[in-house]
Amino acid sequence: MKSSVIVIGASGGIGSGVVASLLAEGYPVIAVGRHRDTLLNLADRLGRPAALTLLTASVESDTGAKDLVQQLVALRRRFAGAVVAIGPEADCGRLLDRDGIFLEDHLHAHVVAQFNAARALIPLFAQHSPNALYLGIASAATEHPWCGYGHFSVTNAALRMLAKVIHGESRDLPVRVQQLALAGLVRTWRNDDCACSEWMDVDSVGRGVIDLLQHSDGSAAVVNLRAGGSPEPVPD
């Protein structure tokens, strides 16, 4: 049997698609989310597969991330990796029309939460699951200003640097640490009614995750994924 994969943000649009792809590939999946009801809805949509384990936990704080690690250790599993697909809600509007608290909240929900997850899971993998992949996911707003969603551009730019720093600081550990940067918008079950034909399908994100789990050597801090393509390393 394959080792388990942890998906944090499992009930979200991208997270749930990644869960479905991993299960189809034969990976046992530990789906992590803040709310039990949304995790149960995820399980219902997927037909409640036996290979799916639900964990209610949050990485919004150090305490929550430590609690998640305790729950994972209690499962007595070996892990192939973790996929972190979390982020703030898509509030539309000019960033200059918002206040500092708005940006601070989004930085915390997106960047600090991924930092907490990394601090908790990378040492766990180094000790119990050598060569596991810690993979954060960043949106298409990483490099370009996204009109009406400037907070996404700011937070994803910070996520890219966070990924590079953590990758460098983990170089001597037996863990592969990378970021999957999505180079386009993604069609999911949440936005299917308004998605455009040129958007990336969430299944392609799942295939990209599986490709990295199975084949990446972890040497590149950031890899890009474009619609119809395979993950490609981003030069430093």
mmCIF file of C-alpha atoms in Angstrom:
data_model
loop_
_atom_site.group_PDB
_atom_site.id
_atom_site.type_symbol
_atom_site.label_atom_id
_atom_site.label_comp_id
_atom_site.label_asym_id
_atom_site.label_seq_id
_atom_site.Cartn_x
_atom_site.Cartn_y
_atom_site.Cartn_z
ATOM 1 C CA MET A 1 0.000 0.000 0.000
ATOM 2 C CA LYS A 2 1.169 3.524 -0.758
ATOM 3 C CA SER A 3 2.079 5.883 2.081
ATOM 4 C CA SER A 4 -0.534 8.438 3.120
ATOM 5 C CA VAL A 5 -0.753 12.000 1.839
ATOM 6 C CA ILE A 6 -1.982 14.823 4.069
ATOM 7 C CA VAL A 7 -4.082 17.506 2.378
ATOM 8 C CA ILE A 8 -4.600 20.684 4.417
ATOM 9 C CA GLY A 9 -7.486 22.753 3.122
ATOM 10 C CA ALA A 10 -9.028 19.535 1.803
ATOM 11 C CA SER A 11 -12.594 20.801 1.543
ATOM 12 C CA GLY A 12 -11.705 23.838 -0.597
ATOM 13 C CA GLY A 13 -12.025 23.928 -4.364
ATOM 14 C CA ILE A 14 -8.408 23.025 -5.152
ATOM 15 C CA GLY A 15 -7.905 20.886 -2.050
ATOM 16 C CA SER A 16 -10.897 18.663 -2.772
ATOM 17 C CA GLY A 17 -9.741 18.160 -6.364
ATOM 18 C CA VAL A 18 -6.294 17.135 -5.143
ATOM 19 C CA VAL A 19 -7.887 14.710 -2.668
ATOM 20 C CA ALA A 20 -9.921 13.092 -5.464
ATOM 21 C CA SER A 21 -6.857 12.719 -7.712
ATOM 22 C CA LEU A 22 -4.760 11.184 -4.934
ATOM 23 C CA LEU A 23 -7.472 8.674 -4.049
ATOM 24 C CA ALA A 24 -7.848 7.708 -7.732
ATOM 25 C CA GLU A 25 -4.075 7.103 -7.840
ATOM 26 C CA GLY A 26 -4.314 4.733 -4.861
ATOM 27 C CA TYR A 27 -2.981 6.997 -2.107
ATOM 28 C CA PRO A 28 -4.622 6.921 1.317
ATOM 29 C CA VAL A 29 -5.520 10.527 2.061
ATOM 30 C CA ILE A 30 -5.761 12.357 5.377
ATOM 31 C CA ALA A 31 -8.075 15.289 4.703
ATOM 32 C CA VAL A 32 -7.541 18.187 7.112
ATOM 33 C CA GLY A 33 -9.979 21.066 7.501
ATOM 34 C CA ARG A 34 -11.177 23.531 10.103
ATOM 35 C CA HIS A 35 -14.816 22.451 10.036
ATOM 36 C CA ARG A 36 -16.150 18.931 10.470
ATOM 37 C CA ASP A 37 -19.275 19.575 8.398
ATOM 38 C CA THR A 38 -17.340 20.638 5.293
ATOM 39 C CA LEU A 39 -15.090 17.582 5.624
ATOM 40 C CA LEU A 40 -18.168 15.354 5.846
ATOM 41 C CA ASN A 41 -19.558 17.038 2.730
ATOM 42 C CA LEU A 42 -16.265 16.264 0.983
ATOM 43 C CA ALA A 43 -16.504 12.614 2.002
ATOM 44 C CA ASP A 44 -20.099 12.449 0.740
ATOM 45 C CA ARG A 45 -19.150 13.931 -2.651
ATOM 46 C CA LEU A 46 -16.398 11.329 -2.998
ATOM 47 C CA GLY A 47 -18.615 8.416 -1.941
ATOM 48 C CA ARG A 48 -17.041 8.029 1.527
ATOM 49 C CA PRO A 49 -14.009 5.983 0.376
ATOM 50 C CA ALA A 50 -12.317 3.775 2.950
ATOM 51 C CA ALA A 51 -8.940 5.314 2.085
ATOM 52 C CA LEU A 52 -10.094 8.770 3.229
ATOM 53 C CA THR A 53 -9.444 9.856 6.823
ATOM 54 C CA LEU A 54 -10.925 13.119 8.112
ATOM 55 C CA LEU A 55 -9.120 15.297 10.665
ATOM 56 C CA THR A 56 -10.566 18.521 12.055
ATOM 57 C CA ALA A 57 -7.659 20.861 12.722
ATOM 58 C CA SER A 58 -6.349 24.326 11.921
ATOM 59 C CA VAL A 59 -2.890 25.702 11.188
ATOM 60 C CA GLU A 60 -3.884 29.312 11.855
ATOM 61 C CA SER A 61 -1.849 29.192 15.090
ATOM 62 C CA ASP A 62 1.185 27.350 16.431
ATOM 63 C CA THR A 63 -1.073 25.638 18.948
ATOM 64 C CA GLY A 64 -3.400 24.392 16.236
ATOM 65 C CA ALA A 65 -0.499 23.146 14.114
ATOM 66 C CA LYS A 66 0.954 21.259 17.090
ATOM 67 C CA ASP A 67 -2.439 19.689 17.749
ATOM 68 C CA LEU A 68 -2.548 18.547 14.112
ATOM 69 C CA VAL A 69 0.851 16.871 14.491
ATOM 70 C CA GLN A 70 -0.368 15.037 17.591
ATOM 71 C CA GLN A 71 -3.373 13.739 15.671
ATOM 72 C CA LEU A 72 -1.160 12.633 12.784
ATOM 73 C CA VAL A 73 1.292 10.829 15.063
ATOM 74 C CA ALA A 74 -1.629 9.029 16.707
ATOM 75 C CA LEU A 75 -2.612 7.578 13.324
ATOM 76 C CA ARG A 76 0.715 5.683 13.190
ATOM 77 C CA ARG A 77 1.079 6.185 9.444
ATOM 78 C CA ARG A 78 4.013 6.674 7.132
ATOM 79 C CA PHE A 79 3.580 9.759 4.971
ATOM 80 C CA ALA A 80 4.401 10.294 1.306
ATOM 81 C CA GLY A 81 3.897 14.007 1.812
ATOM 82 C CA ALA A 82 1.582 16.894 2.551
ATOM 83 C CA VAL A 83 -0.212 19.317 0.252
ATOM 84 C CA VAL A 84 -1.144 22.694 1.754
ATOM 85 C CA ALA A 85 -3.967 24.306 -0.229
ATOM 86 C CA ILE A 86 -5.228 27.069 2.016
ATOM 87 C CA GLY A 87 -5.971 30.741 1.519
ATOM 88 C CA PRO A 88 -8.348 33.601 2.295
ATOM 89 C CA GLU A 89 -11.741 34.140 0.735
ATOM 90 C CA ALA A 90 -11.827 35.900 -2.645
ATOM 91 C CA ASP A 91 -12.975 39.378 -1.553
ATOM 92 C CA CYS A 92 -13.133 41.631 -4.598
ATOM 93 C CA GLY A 93 -12.203 45.311 -4.426
ATOM 94 C CA ARG A 94 -9.369 47.827 -4.639
ATOM 95 C CA LEU A 95 -6.668 47.233 -2.047
ATOM 96 C CA LEU A 96 -6.315 50.986 -1.453
ATOM 97 C CA ASP A 97 -9.965 51.090 -0.414
ATOM 98 C CA ARG A 98 -9.266 48.610 2.405
ATOM 99 C CA ASP A 99 -7.557 49.213 5.724
ATOM 100 C CA GLY A 100 -4.447 47.693 7.249
ATOM 101 C CA ILE A 101 -6.407 45.139 9.238
ATOM 102 C CA PHE A 102 -7.834 43.708 6.006
ATOM 103 C CA LEU A 103 -4.364 43.080 4.561
ATOM 104 C CA GLU A 104 -3.028 41.842 7.886
ATOM 105 C CA ASP A 105 -5.873 39.314 8.163
ATOM 106 C CA HIS A 106 -5.234 38.004 4.661
ATOM 107 C CA LEU A 107 -1.490 37.738 5.226
ATOM 108 C CA HIS A 108 -2.181 35.738 8.363
ATOM 109 C CA ALA A 109 -4.755 33.461 6.737
ATOM 110 C CA HIS A 110 -2.513 32.762 3.759
ATOM 111 C CA VAL A 111 1.169 33.250 4.623
ATOM 112 C CA VAL A 112 1.385 32.780 8.390
ATOM 113 C CA ALA A 113 -0.866 29.711 8.256
ATOM 114 C CA GLN A 114 1.378 28.067 5.640
ATOM 115 C CA PHE A 115 4.400 28.997 7.761
ATOM 116 C CA ASN A 116 2.795 27.319 10.785
ATOM 117 C CA ALA A 117 2.078 24.205 8.724
ATOM 118 C CA ALA A 118 5.674 24.038 7.499
ATOM 119 C CA ARG A 119 7.132 24.467 10.989
ATOM 120 C CA ALA A 120 4.943 21.618 12.234
ATOM 121 C CA LEU A 121 5.103 19.110 9.381
ATOM 122 C CA ILE A 122 8.676 19.367 8.084
ATOM 123 C CA PRO A 123 10.218 18.163 11.391
ATOM 124 C CA LEU A 124 7.572 15.399 11.561
ATOM 125 C CA PHE A 125 8.539 14.155 8.099
ATOM 126 C CA ALA A 126 12.258 14.434 8.810
ATOM 127 C CA GLN A 127 11.857 12.194 11.853
ATOM 128 C CA HIS A 128 9.242 9.686 10.725
ATOM 129 C CA SER A 129 8.946 9.800 6.898
ATOM 130 C CA PRO A 130 12.271 10.568 5.176
ATOM 131 C CA ASN A 131 11.984 11.840 1.586
ATOM 132 C CA ALA A 132 8.373 12.929 2.066
ATOM 133 C CA LEU A 133 7.265 15.977 0.055
ATOM 134 C CA TYR A 134 6.034 19.143 1.745
ATOM 135 C CA LEU A 135 4.188 21.017 -1.004
ATOM 136 C CA GLY A 136 2.564 24.422 -0.659
ATOM 137 C CA ILE A 137 0.232 25.656 -3.399
ATOM 138 C CA ALA A 138 0.208 29.261 -4.608
ATOM 139 C CA SER A 139 -2.217 30.887 -7.029
ATOM 140 C CA ALA A 140 -1.810 32.572 -10.389
ATOM 141 C CA ALA A 141 -1.419 35.948 -8.651
ATOM 142 C CA THR A 142 2.162 35.173 -7.586
ATOM 143 C CA GLU A 143 3.945 37.360 -10.146
ATOM 144 C CA HIS A 144 1.360 39.762 -11.574
ATOM 145 C CA PRO A 145 -1.057 42.280 -10.026
ATOM 146 C CA TRP A 146 -4.559 40.802 -10.128
ATOM 147 C CA CYS A 147 -7.017 43.616 -10.807
ATOM 148 C CA GLY A 148 -9.585 43.742 -8.028
ATOM 149 C CA TYR A 149 -7.789 41.128 -5.963
ATOM 150 C CA GLY A 150 -4.573 42.913 -5.040
ATOM 151 C CA HIS A 151 -4.411 41.206 -1.647
ATOM 152 C CA PHE A 152 -3.985 37.868 -3.468
ATOM 153 C CA SER A 153 -1.063 39.270 -5.442
ATOM 154 C CA VAL A 154 0.605 40.549 -2.268
ATOM 155 C CA THR A 155 0.063 37.377 -0.244
ATOM 156 C CA ASN A 156 1.148 35.048 -3.055
ATOM 157 C CA ALA A 157 4.306 37.069 -3.660
ATOM 158 C CA ALA A 158 5.082 36.656 0.041
ATOM 159 C CA LEU A 159 4.319 32.937 -0.227
ATOM 160 C CA ARG A 160 6.887 32.542 -2.995
ATOM 161 C CA MET A 161 9.639 34.064 -0.873
ATOM 162 C CA LEU A 162 8.507 32.009 2.119
ATOM 163 C CA ALA A 163 8.805 28.870 -0.022
ATOM 164 C CA LYS A 164 12.334 29.818 -1.095
ATOM 165 C CA VAL A 165 13.436 30.553 2.474
ATOM 166 C CA ILE A 166 11.987 27.333 3.899
ATOM 167 C CA HIS A 167 13.433 25.339 1.004
ATOM 168 C CA GLY A 168 16.885 26.752 1.709
ATOM 169 C CA GLU A 169 16.666 26.241 5.451
ATOM 170 C CA SER A 170 15.501 22.618 4.986
ATOM 171 C CA ARG A 171 18.248 21.689 2.534
ATOM 172 C CA ASP A 172 20.071 19.478 5.050
ATOM 173 C CA LEU A 173 16.899 17.648 6.127
ATOM 174 C CA PRO A 174 15.630 14.412 4.508
ATOM 175 C CA VAL A 175 12.487 16.218 3.300
ATOM 176 C CA ARG A 176 11.599 17.630 -0.130
ATOM 177 C CA VAL A 177 10.203 21.146 0.330
ATOM 178 C CA GLN A 178 8.607 22.851 -2.669
ATOM 179 C CA GLN A 179 5.868 25.201 -3.854
ATOM 180 C CA LEU A 180 3.550 24.476 -6.771
ATOM 181 C CA ALA A 181 2.744 27.812 -8.412
ATOM 182 C CA LEU A 182 -0.400 27.646 -10.546
ATOM 183 C CA ALA A 183 0.036 29.739 -13.682
ATOM 184 C CA GLY A 184 -3.673 30.195 -14.319
ATOM 185 C CA LEU A 185 -7.100 30.210 -12.750
ATOM 186 C CA VAL A 186 -8.501 26.818 -11.813
ATOM 187 C CA ARG A 187 -11.954 25.368 -12.486
ATOM 188 C CA THR A 188 -13.301 23.592 -9.383
ATOM 189 C CA TRP A 189 -16.648 22.388 -8.099
ATOM 190 C CA ARG A 190 -17.046 25.765 -6.404
ATOM 191 C CA ASN A 191 -16.754 27.946 -9.510
ATOM 192 C CA ASP A 192 -17.749 25.602 -12.332
ATOM 193 C CA ASP A 193 -20.815 27.687 -13.160
ATOM 194 C CA CYS A 194 -18.709 30.765 -14.012
ATOM 195 C CA ALA A 195 -15.371 29.269 -15.110
ATOM 196 C CA CYS A 196 -13.943 30.096 -18.542
ATOM 197 C CA SER A 197 -12.857 27.456 -21.050
ATOM 198 C CA GLU A 198 -9.191 28.456 -20.845
ATOM 199 C CA TRP A 199 -8.997 27.905 -17.089
ATOM 200 C CA MET A 200 -6.941 25.047 -15.752
ATOM 201 C CA ASP A 201 -8.955 22.025 -14.649
ATOM 202 C CA VAL A 202 -8.495 20.997 -11.024
ATOM 203 C CA ASP A 203 -7.684 17.455 -12.160
ATOM 204 C CA SER A 204 -4.539 18.814 -13.808
ATOM 205 C CA VAL A 205 -3.499 20.254 -10.448
ATOM 206 C CA GLY A 206 -3.985 16.831 -8.911
ATOM 207 C CA ARG A 207 -1.872 15.232 -11.645
ATOM 208 C CA GLY A 208 0.825 17.830 -11.052
ATOM 209 C CA VAL A 209 0.856 17.027 -7.335
ATOM 210 C CA ILE A 210 1.149 13.301 -8.039
ATOM 211 C CA ASP A 211 3.973 13.924 -10.525
ATOM 212 C CA LEU A 212 5.933 15.788 -7.856
ATOM 213 C CA LEU A 213 5.193 13.189 -5.183
ATOM 214 C CA GLN A 214 6.496 10.408 -7.383
ATOM 215 C CA HIS A 215 9.303 12.007 -9.377
ATOM 216 C CA SER A 216 10.559 15.316 -7.932
ATOM 217 C CA ASP A 217 14.005 15.373 -6.377
ATOM 218 C CA GLY A 218 13.075 18.522 -4.456
ATOM 219 C CA SER A 219 15.944 20.578 -5.866
ATOM 220 C CA ALA A 220 13.751 23.453 -7.113
ATOM 221 C CA ALA A 221 12.085 25.605 -4.472
ATOM 222 C CA VAL A 222 9.266 26.585 -6.837
ATOM 223 C CA VAL A 223 7.728 24.731 -9.772
ATOM 224 C CA ASN A 224 5.173 26.211 -12.178
ATOM 225 C CA LEU A 225 2.128 24.391 -13.508
ATOM 226 C CA ARG A 226 0.413 25.638 -16.651
ATOM 227 C CA ALA A 227 -2.796 24.353 -18.216
ATOM 228 C CA GLY A 228 -2.091 21.155 -20.127
ATOM 229 C CA GLY A 229 1.507 20.998 -18.922
ATOM 230 C CA SER A 230 3.675 19.264 -16.339
ATOM 231 C CA PRO A 231 5.389 20.909 -13.361
ATOM 232 C CA GLU A 232 8.407 22.928 -14.480
ATOM 233 C CA PRO A 233 11.136 24.202 -12.130
ATOM 234 C CA VAL A 234 11.413 27.965 -11.755
ATOM 235 C CA PRO A 235 15.051 29.144 -11.898
ATOM 236 C CA ASP A 236 16.257 30.918 -8.759
#
